[in-house]
PDB file of C-alpha atoms and ligand atoms in Angstrom:
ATOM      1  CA  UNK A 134      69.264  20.865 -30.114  1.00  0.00           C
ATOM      2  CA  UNK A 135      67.682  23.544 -27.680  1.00  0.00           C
ATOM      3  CA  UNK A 136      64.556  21.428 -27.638  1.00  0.00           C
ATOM      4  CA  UNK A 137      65.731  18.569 -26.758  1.00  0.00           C
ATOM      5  CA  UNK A 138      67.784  19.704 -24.180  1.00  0.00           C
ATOM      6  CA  UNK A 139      65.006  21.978 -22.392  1.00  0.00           C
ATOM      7  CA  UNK A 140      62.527  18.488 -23.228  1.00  0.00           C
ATOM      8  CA  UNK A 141      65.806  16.346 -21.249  1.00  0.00           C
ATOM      9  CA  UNK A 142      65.640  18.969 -18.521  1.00  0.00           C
ATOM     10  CA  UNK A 143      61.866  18.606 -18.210  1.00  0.00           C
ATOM     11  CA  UNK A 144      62.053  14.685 -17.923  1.00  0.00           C
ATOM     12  CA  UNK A 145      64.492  15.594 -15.207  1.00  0.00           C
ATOM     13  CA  UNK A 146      62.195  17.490 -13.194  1.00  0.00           C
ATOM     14  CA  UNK A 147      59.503  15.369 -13.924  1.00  0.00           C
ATOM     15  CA  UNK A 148      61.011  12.113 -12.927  1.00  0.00           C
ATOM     16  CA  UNK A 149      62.105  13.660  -9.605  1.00  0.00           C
ATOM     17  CA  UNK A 150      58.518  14.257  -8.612  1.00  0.00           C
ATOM     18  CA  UNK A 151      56.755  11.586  -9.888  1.00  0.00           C
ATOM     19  CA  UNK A 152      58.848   8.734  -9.856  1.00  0.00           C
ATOM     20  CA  UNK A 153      58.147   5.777 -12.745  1.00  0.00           C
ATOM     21  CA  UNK A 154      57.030   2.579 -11.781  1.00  0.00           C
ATOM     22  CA  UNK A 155      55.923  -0.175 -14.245  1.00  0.00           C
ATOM     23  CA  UNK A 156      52.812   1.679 -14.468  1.00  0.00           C
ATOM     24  CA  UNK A 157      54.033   4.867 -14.917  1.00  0.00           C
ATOM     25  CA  UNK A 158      52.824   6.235 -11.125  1.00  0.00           C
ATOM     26  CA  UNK A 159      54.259   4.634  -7.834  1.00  0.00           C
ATOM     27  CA  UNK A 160      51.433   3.281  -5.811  1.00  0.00           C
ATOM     28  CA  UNK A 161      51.493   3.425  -1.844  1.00  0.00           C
ATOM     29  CA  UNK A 162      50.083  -0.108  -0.471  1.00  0.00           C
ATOM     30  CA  UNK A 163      48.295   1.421   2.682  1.00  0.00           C
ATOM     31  CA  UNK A 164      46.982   4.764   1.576  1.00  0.00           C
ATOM     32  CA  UNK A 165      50.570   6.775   2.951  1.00  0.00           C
ATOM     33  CA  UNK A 166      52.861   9.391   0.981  1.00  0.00           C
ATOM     34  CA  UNK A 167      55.390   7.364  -0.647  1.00  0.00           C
ATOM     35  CA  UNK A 168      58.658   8.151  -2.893  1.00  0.00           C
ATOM     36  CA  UNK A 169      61.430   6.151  -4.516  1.00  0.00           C
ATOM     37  CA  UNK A 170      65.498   6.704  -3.023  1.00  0.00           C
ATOM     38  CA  UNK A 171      68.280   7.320  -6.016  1.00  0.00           C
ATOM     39  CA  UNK A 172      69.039   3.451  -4.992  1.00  0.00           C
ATOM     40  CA  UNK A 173      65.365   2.380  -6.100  1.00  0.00           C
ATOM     41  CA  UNK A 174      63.982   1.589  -2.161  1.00  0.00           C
ATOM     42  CA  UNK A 175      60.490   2.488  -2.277  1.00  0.00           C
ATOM     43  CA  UNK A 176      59.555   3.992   1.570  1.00  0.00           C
ATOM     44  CA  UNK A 177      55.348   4.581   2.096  1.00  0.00           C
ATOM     45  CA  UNK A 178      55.015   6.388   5.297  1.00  0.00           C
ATOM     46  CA  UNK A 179      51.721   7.603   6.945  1.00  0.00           C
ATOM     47  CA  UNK A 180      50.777   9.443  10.072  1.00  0.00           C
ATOM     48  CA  UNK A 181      48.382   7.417  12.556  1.00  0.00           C
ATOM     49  CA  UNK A 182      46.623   8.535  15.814  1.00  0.00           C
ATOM     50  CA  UNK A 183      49.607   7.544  18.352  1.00  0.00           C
ATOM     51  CA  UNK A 184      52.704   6.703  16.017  1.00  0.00           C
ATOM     52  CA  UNK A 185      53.864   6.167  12.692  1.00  0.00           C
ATOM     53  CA  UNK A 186      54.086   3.599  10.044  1.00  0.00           C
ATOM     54  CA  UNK A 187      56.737   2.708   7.722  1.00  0.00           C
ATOM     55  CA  UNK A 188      57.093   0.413   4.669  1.00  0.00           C
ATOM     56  CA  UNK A 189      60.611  -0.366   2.327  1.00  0.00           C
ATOM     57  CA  UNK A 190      59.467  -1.785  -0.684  1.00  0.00           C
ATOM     58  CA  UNK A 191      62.548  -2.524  -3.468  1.00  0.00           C
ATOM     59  CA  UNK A 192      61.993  -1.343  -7.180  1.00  0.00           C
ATOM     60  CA  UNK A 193      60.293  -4.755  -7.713  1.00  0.00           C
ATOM     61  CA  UNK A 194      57.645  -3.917  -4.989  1.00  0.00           C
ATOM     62  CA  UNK A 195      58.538  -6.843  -2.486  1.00  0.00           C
ATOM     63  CA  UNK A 196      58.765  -5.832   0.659  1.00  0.00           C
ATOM     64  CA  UNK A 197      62.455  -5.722   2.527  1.00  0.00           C
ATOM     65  CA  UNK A 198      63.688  -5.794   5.943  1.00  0.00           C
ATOM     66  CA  UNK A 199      64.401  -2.247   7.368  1.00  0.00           C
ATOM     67  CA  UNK A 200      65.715  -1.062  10.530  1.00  0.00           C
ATOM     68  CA  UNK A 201      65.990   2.569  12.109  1.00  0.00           C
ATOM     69  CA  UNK A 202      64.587   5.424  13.382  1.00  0.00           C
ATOM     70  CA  UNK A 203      62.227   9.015  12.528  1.00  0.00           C
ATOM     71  CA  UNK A 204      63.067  12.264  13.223  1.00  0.00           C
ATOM     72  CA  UNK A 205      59.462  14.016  13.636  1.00  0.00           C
ATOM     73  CA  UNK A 206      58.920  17.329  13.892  1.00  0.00           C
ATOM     74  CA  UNK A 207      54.842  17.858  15.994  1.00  0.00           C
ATOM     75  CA  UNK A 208      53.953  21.514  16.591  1.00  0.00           C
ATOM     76  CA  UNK A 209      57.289  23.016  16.972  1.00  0.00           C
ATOM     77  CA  UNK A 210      58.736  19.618  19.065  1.00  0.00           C
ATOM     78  CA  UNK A 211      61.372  17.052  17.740  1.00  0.00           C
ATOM     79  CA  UNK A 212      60.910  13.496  18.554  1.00  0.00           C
ATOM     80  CA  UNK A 213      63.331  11.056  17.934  1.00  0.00           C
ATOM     81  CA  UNK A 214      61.722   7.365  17.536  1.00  0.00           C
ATOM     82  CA  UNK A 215      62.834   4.240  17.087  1.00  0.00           C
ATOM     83  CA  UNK A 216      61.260   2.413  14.554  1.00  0.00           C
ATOM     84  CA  UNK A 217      60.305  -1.543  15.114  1.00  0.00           C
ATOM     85  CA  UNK A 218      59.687  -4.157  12.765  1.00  0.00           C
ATOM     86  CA  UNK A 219      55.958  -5.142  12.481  1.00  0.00           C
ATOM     87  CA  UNK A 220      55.455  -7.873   9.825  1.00  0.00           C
ATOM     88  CA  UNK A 221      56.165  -5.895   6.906  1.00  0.00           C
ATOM     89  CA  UNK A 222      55.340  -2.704   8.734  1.00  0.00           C
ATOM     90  CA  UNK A 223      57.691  -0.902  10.852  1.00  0.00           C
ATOM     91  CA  UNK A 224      56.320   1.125  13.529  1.00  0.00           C
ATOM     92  CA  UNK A 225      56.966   3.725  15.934  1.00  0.00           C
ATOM     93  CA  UNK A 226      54.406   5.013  19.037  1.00  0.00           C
ATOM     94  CA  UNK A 227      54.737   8.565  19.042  1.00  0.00           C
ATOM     95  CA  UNK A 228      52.824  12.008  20.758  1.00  0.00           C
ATOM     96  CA  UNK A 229      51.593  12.521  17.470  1.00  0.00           C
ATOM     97  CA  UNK A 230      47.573  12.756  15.619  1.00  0.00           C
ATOM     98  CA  UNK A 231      47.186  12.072  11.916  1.00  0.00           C
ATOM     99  CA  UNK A 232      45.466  15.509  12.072  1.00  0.00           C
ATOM    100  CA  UNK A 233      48.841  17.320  12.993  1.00  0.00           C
ATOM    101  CA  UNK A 234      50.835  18.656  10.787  1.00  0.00           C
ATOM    102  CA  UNK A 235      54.312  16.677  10.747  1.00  0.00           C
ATOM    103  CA  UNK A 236      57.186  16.186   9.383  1.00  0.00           C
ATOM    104  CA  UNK A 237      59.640  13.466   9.257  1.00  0.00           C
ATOM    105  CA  UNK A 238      62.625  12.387   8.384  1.00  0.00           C
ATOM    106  CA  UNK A 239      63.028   8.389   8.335  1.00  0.00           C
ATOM    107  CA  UNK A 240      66.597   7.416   8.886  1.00  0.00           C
ATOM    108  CA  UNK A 241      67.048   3.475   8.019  1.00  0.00           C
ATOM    109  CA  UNK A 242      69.328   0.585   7.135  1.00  0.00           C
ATOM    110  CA  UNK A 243      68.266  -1.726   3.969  1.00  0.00           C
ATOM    111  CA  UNK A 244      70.875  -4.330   3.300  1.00  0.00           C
ATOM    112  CA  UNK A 245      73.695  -2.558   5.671  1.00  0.00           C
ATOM    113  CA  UNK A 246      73.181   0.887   3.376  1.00  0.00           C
ATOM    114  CA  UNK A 247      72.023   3.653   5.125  1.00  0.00           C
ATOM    115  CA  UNK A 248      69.285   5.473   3.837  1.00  0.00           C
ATOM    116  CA  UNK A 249      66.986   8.418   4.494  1.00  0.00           C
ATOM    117  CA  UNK A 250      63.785  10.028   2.979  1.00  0.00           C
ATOM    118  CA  UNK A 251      61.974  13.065   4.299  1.00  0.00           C
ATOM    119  CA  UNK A 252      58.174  13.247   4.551  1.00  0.00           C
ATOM    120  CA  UNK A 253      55.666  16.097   5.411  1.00  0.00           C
ATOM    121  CA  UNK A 254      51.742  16.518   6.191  1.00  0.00           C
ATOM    122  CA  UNK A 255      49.967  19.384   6.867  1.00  0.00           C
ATOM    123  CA  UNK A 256      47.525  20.090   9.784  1.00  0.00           C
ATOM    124  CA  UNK A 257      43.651  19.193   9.008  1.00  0.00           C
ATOM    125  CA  UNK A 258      41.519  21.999   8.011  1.00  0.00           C
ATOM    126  CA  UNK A 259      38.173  21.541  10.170  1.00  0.00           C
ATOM    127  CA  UNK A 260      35.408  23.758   7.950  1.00  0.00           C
ATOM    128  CA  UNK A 261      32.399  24.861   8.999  1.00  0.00           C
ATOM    129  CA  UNK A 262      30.018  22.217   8.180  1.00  0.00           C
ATOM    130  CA  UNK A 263      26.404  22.623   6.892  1.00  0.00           C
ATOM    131  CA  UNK A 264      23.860  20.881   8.884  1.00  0.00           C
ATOM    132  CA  UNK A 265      23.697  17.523   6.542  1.00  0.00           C
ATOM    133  CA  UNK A 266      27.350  17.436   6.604  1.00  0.00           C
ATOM    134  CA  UNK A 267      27.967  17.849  10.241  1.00  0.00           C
ATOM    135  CA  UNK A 268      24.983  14.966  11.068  1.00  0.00           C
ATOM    136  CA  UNK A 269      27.525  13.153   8.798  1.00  0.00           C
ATOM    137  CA  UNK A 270      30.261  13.756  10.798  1.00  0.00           C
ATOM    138  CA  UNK A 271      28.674  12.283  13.321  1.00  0.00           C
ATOM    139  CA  UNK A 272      27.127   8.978  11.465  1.00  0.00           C
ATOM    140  CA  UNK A 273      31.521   8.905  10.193  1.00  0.00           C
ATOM    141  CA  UNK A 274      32.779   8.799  13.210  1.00  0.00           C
ATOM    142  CA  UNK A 275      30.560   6.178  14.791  1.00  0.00           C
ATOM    143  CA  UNK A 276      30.728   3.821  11.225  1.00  0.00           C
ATOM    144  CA  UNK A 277      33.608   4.967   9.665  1.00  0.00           C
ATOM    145  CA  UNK A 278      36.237   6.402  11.615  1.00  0.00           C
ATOM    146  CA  UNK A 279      37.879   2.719  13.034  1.00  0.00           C
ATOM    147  CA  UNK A 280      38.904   1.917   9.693  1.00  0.00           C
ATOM    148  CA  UNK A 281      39.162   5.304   7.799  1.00  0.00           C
ATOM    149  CA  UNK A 282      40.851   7.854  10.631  1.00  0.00           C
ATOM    150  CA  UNK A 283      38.638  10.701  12.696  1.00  0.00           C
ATOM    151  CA  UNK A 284      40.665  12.505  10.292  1.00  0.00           C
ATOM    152  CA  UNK A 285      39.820  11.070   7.352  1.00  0.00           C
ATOM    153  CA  UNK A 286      43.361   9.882   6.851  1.00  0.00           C
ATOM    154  CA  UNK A 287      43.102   6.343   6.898  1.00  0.00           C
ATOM    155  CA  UNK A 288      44.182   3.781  10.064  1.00  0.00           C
ATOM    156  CA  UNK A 289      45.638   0.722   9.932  1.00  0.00           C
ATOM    157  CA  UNK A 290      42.437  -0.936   8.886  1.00  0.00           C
ATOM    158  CA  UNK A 291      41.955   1.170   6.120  1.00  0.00           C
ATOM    159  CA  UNK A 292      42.267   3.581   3.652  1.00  0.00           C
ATOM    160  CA  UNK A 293      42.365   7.661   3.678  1.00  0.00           C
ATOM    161  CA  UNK A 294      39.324   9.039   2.153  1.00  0.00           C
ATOM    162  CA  UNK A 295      41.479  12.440   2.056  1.00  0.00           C
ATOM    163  CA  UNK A 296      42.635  11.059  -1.196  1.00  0.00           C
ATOM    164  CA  UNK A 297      42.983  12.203  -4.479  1.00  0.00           C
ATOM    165  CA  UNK A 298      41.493   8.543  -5.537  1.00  0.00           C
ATOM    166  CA  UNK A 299      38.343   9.766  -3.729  1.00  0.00           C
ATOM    167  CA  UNK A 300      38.196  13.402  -4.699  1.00  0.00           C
ATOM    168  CA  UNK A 301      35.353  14.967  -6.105  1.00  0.00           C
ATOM    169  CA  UNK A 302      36.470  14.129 -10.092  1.00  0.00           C
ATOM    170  CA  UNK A 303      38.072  11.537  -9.809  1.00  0.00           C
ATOM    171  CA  UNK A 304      37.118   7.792 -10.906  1.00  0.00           C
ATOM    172  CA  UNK A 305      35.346   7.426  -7.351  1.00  0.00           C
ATOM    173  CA  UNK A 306      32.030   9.446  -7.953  1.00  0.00           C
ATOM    174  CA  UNK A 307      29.289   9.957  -5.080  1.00  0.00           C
ATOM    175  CA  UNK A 308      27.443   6.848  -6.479  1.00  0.00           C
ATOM    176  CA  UNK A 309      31.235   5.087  -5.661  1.00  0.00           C
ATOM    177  CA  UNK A 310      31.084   6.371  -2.040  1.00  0.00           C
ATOM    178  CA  UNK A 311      26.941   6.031  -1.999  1.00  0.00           C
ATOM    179  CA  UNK A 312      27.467   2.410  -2.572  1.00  0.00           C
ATOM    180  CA  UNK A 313      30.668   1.550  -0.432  1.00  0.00           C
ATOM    181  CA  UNK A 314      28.843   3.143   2.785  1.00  0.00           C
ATOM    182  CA  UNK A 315      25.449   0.627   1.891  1.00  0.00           C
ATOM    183  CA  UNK A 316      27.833  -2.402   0.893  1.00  0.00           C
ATOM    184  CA  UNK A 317      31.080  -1.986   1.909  1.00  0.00           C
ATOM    185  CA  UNK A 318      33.911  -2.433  -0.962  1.00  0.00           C
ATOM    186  CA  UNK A 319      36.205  -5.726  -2.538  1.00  0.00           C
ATOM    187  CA  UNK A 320      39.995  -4.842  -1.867  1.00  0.00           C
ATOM    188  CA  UNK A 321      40.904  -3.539  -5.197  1.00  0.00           C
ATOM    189  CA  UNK A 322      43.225  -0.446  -4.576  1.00  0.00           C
ATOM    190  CA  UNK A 323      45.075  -1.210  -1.566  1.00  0.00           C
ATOM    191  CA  UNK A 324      46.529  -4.322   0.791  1.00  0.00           C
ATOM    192  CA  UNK A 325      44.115  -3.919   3.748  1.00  0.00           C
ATOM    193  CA  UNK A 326      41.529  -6.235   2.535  1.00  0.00           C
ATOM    194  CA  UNK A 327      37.993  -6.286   1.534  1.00  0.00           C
ATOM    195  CA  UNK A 328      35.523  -3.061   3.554  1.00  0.00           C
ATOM    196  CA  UNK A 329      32.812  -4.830   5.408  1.00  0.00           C
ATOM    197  CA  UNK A 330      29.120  -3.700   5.300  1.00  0.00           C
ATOM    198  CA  UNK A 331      29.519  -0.675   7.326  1.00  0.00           C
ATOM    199  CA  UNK A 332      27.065  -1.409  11.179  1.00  0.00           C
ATOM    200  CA  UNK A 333      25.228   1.261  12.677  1.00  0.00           C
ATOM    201  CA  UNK A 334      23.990   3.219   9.641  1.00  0.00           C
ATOM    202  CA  UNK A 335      20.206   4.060   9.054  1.00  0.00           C
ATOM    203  CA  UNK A 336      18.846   4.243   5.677  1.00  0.00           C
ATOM    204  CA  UNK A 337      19.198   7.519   4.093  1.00  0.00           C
ATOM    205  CA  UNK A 338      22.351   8.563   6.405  1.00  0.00           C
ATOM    206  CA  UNK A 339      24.591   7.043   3.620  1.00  0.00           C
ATOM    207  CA  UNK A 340      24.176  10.656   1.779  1.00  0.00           C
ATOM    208  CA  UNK A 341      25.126  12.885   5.027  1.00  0.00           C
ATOM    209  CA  UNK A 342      28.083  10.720   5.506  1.00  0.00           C
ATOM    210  CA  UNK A 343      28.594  11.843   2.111  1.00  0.00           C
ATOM    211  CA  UNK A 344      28.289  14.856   2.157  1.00  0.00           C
ATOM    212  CA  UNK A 345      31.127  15.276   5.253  1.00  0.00           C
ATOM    213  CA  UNK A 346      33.107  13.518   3.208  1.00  0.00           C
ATOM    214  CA  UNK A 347      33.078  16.053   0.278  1.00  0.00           C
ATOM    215  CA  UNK A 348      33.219  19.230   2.495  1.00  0.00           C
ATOM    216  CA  UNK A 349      36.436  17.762   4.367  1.00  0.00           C
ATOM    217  CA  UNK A 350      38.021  17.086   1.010  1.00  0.00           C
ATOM    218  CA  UNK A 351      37.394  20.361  -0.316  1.00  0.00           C
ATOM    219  CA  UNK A 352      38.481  22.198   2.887  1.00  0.00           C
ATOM    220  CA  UNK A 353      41.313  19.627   2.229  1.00  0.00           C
ATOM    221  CA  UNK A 354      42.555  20.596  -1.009  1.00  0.00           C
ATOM    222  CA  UNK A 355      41.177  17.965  -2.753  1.00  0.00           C
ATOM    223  CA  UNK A 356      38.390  20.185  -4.238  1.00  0.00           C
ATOM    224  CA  UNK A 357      38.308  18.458  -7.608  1.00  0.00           C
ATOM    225  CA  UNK A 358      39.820  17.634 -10.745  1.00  0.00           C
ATOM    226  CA  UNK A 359      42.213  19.885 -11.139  1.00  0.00           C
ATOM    227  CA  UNK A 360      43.412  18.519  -7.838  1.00  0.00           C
ATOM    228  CA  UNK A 361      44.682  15.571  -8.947  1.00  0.00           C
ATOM    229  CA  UNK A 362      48.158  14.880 -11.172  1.00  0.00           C
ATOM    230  CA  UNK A 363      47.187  15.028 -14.565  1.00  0.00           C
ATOM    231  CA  UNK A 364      49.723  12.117 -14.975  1.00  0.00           C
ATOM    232  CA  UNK A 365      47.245   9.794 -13.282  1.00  0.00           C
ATOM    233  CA  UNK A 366      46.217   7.178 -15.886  1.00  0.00           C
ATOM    234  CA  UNK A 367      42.736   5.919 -16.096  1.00  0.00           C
ATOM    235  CA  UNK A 368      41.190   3.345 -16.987  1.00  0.00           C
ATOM    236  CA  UNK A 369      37.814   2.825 -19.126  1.00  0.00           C
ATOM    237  CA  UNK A 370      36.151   2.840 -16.117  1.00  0.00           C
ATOM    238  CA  UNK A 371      37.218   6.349 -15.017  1.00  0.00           C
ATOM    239  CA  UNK A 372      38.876   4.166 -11.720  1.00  0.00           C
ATOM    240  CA  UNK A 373      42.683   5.175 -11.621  1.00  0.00           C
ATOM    241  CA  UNK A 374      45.185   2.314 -12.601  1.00  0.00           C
ATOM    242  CA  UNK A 375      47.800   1.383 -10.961  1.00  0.00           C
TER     243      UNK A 375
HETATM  244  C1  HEC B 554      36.215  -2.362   8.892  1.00  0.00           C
HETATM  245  C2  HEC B 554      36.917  -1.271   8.234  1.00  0.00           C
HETATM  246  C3  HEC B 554      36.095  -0.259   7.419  1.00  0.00           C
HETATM  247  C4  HEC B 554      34.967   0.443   7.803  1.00  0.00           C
HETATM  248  C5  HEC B 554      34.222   0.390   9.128  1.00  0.00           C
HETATM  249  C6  HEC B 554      34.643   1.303   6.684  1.00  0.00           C
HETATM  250  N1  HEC B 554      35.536   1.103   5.664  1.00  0.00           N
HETATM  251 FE1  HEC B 554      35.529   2.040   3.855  1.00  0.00          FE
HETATM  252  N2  HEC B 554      37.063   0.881   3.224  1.00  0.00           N
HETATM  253  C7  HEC B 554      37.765  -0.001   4.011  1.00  0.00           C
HETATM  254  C8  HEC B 554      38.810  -0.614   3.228  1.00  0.00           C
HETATM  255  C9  HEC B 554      39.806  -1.636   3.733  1.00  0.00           C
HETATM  256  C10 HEC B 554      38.712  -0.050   1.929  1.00  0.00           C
HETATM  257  C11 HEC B 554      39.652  -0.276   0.741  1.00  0.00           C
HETATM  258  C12 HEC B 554      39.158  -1.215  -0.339  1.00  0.00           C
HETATM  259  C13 HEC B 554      40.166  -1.200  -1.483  1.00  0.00           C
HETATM  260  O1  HEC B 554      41.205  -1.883  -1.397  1.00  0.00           O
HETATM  261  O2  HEC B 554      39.947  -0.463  -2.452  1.00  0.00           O
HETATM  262  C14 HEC B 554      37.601   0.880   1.975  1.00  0.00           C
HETATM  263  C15 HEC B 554      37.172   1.624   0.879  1.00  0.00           C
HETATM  264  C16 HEC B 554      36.218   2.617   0.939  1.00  0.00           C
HETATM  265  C17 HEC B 554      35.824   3.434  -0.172  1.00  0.00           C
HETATM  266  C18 HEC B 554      36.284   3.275  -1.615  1.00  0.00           C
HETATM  267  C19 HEC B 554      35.352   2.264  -2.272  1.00  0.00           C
HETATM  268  C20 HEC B 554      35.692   1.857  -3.673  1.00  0.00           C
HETATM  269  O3  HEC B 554      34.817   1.283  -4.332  1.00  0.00           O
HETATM  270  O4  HEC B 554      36.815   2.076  -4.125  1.00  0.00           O
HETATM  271  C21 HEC B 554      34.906   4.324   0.296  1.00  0.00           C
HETATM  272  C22 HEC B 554      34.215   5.424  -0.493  1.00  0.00           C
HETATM  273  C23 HEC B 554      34.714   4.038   1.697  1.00  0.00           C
HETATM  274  N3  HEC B 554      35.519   2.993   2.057  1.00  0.00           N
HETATM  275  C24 HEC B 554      33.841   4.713   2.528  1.00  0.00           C
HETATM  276  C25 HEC B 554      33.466   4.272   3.791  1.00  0.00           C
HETATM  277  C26 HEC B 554      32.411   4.877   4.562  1.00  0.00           C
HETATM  278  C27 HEC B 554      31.613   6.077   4.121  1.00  0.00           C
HETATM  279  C28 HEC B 554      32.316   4.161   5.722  1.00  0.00           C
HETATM  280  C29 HEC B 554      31.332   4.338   6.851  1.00  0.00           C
HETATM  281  C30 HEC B 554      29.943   4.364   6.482  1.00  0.00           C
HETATM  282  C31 HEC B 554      33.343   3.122   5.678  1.00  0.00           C
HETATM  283  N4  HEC B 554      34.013   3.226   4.481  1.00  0.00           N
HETATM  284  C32 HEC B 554      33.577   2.183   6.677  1.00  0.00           C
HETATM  285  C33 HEC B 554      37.524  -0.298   5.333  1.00  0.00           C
HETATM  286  C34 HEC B 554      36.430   0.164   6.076  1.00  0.00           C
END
């Protein structure tokens, strides 16, 4: 009986950080941190340049009408925010960078209930770049950075790269990241839509762009496989499902 109560207690502890879906992981839509209330309201958040973003989901995934306000705390400063209703977005313009570290407390309504979830970020690491990584900063921010962030953690055009779908060892090698800078990508992981042919890169820059890519992720935490949950299904073609 001892085992199956410690194996009861793990499933406890487990399901609190890494909440089921149908699938086994709970997918964010736009690239944000995302986590499940005790009622089953799904709430992705993310940190842009200039405000926040929002999204109440229920256990079914569709998307429900939310109202309220965050609670962010930006180097040492509390903001209080209201939130507004954006499509299915809700939004909030805020003195705050997706670089900073923040944290945030969203306090909503969904169907008349209150409820609140608590969110966190840490501040960008910046490392010292090597010289084919820092002429890839540059080629990033000029083809890149609209859709992905100057911080690599996504917009609302696009998708963080400071992911651990993108890390070095996961199912997104550097022929993945090669190819999406040449070609651009089909919408297959999140709801902002197909990438475009990136404009404005010369042949051969594809692999600098790279390269920043890699040391920010490292420098990032997202330094390779042992980075990412173990939990994270794959599928045969090493891409995560979900
Ligand atoms: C116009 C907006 C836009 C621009 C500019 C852009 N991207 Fe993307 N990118 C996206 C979107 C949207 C996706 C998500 C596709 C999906 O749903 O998986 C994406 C996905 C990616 C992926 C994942 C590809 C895959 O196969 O899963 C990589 C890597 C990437 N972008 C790198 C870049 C790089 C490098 C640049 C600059 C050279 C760039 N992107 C420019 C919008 C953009």
């Amino acid at each position: 009986m001892k085992t199956l109560a410690t194996l009861a207690v793990a499933a406890v502890i487990l399901g609190a950080s890494l909440p089921a879906s149908a699938d086994g992981v709970l997918t964010a839509n736009y690239g944000g941190q995302i986590t499940e209330t005790a009622d089953g309201w799904r709430i992705e958040f993310a940190v842009r340049d200039g405000g926040i973003r929002a999204w109440v989901r229920d256990h079914g995934d569709k998307p429900v009408a939310a109202s309220g306000k965050a609670t962010l705390l930006v180097a040492g400063k509390k903001l209080d925010v209201p939130l507004k209703a954006d499509g299915e977005m809700l939004a909030a313009d805020a003195g705050v960078a997706s670089a900073d570290k923040v944290a945030a407390i969203l306090s909503l309504t969904v169907n008349g209930k209150p409820i609140s979830a608590r969110f966190g970020q840490e501040a960008l690491v910046v490392p010292q770049l090597s010289a084919q990584a820092g002429a890839g900063k540059a080629a990033f921010e000029q083809a890149c950075a609209a859709c992905h962030g100057a911080a690599l953690r996504g917009s609302d055009a696009g998708p963080p790269l400071l992911h651990a779908f993108y890390s070095p060892g996961s199912g997104h090698g550097d022929d993945v990241i090669l190819a999406a800078a040449a070609n651009g990508a089909k919408a297959h992981h999140w709801k902002f839509g197909d990438m475009p042919k990136p404009e404005g890169l010369k042949p051969g820059q594809e692999k600098d762009v790279l390269a920043y890519i890699r040391a920010m992720q490292t420098a990032n935490g997202l330094g390779g496989a042992a980075a990412m949950p173990a939990s994270m299904p794959m599928d045969h073609s090493g891409h995560m499902k979900h």
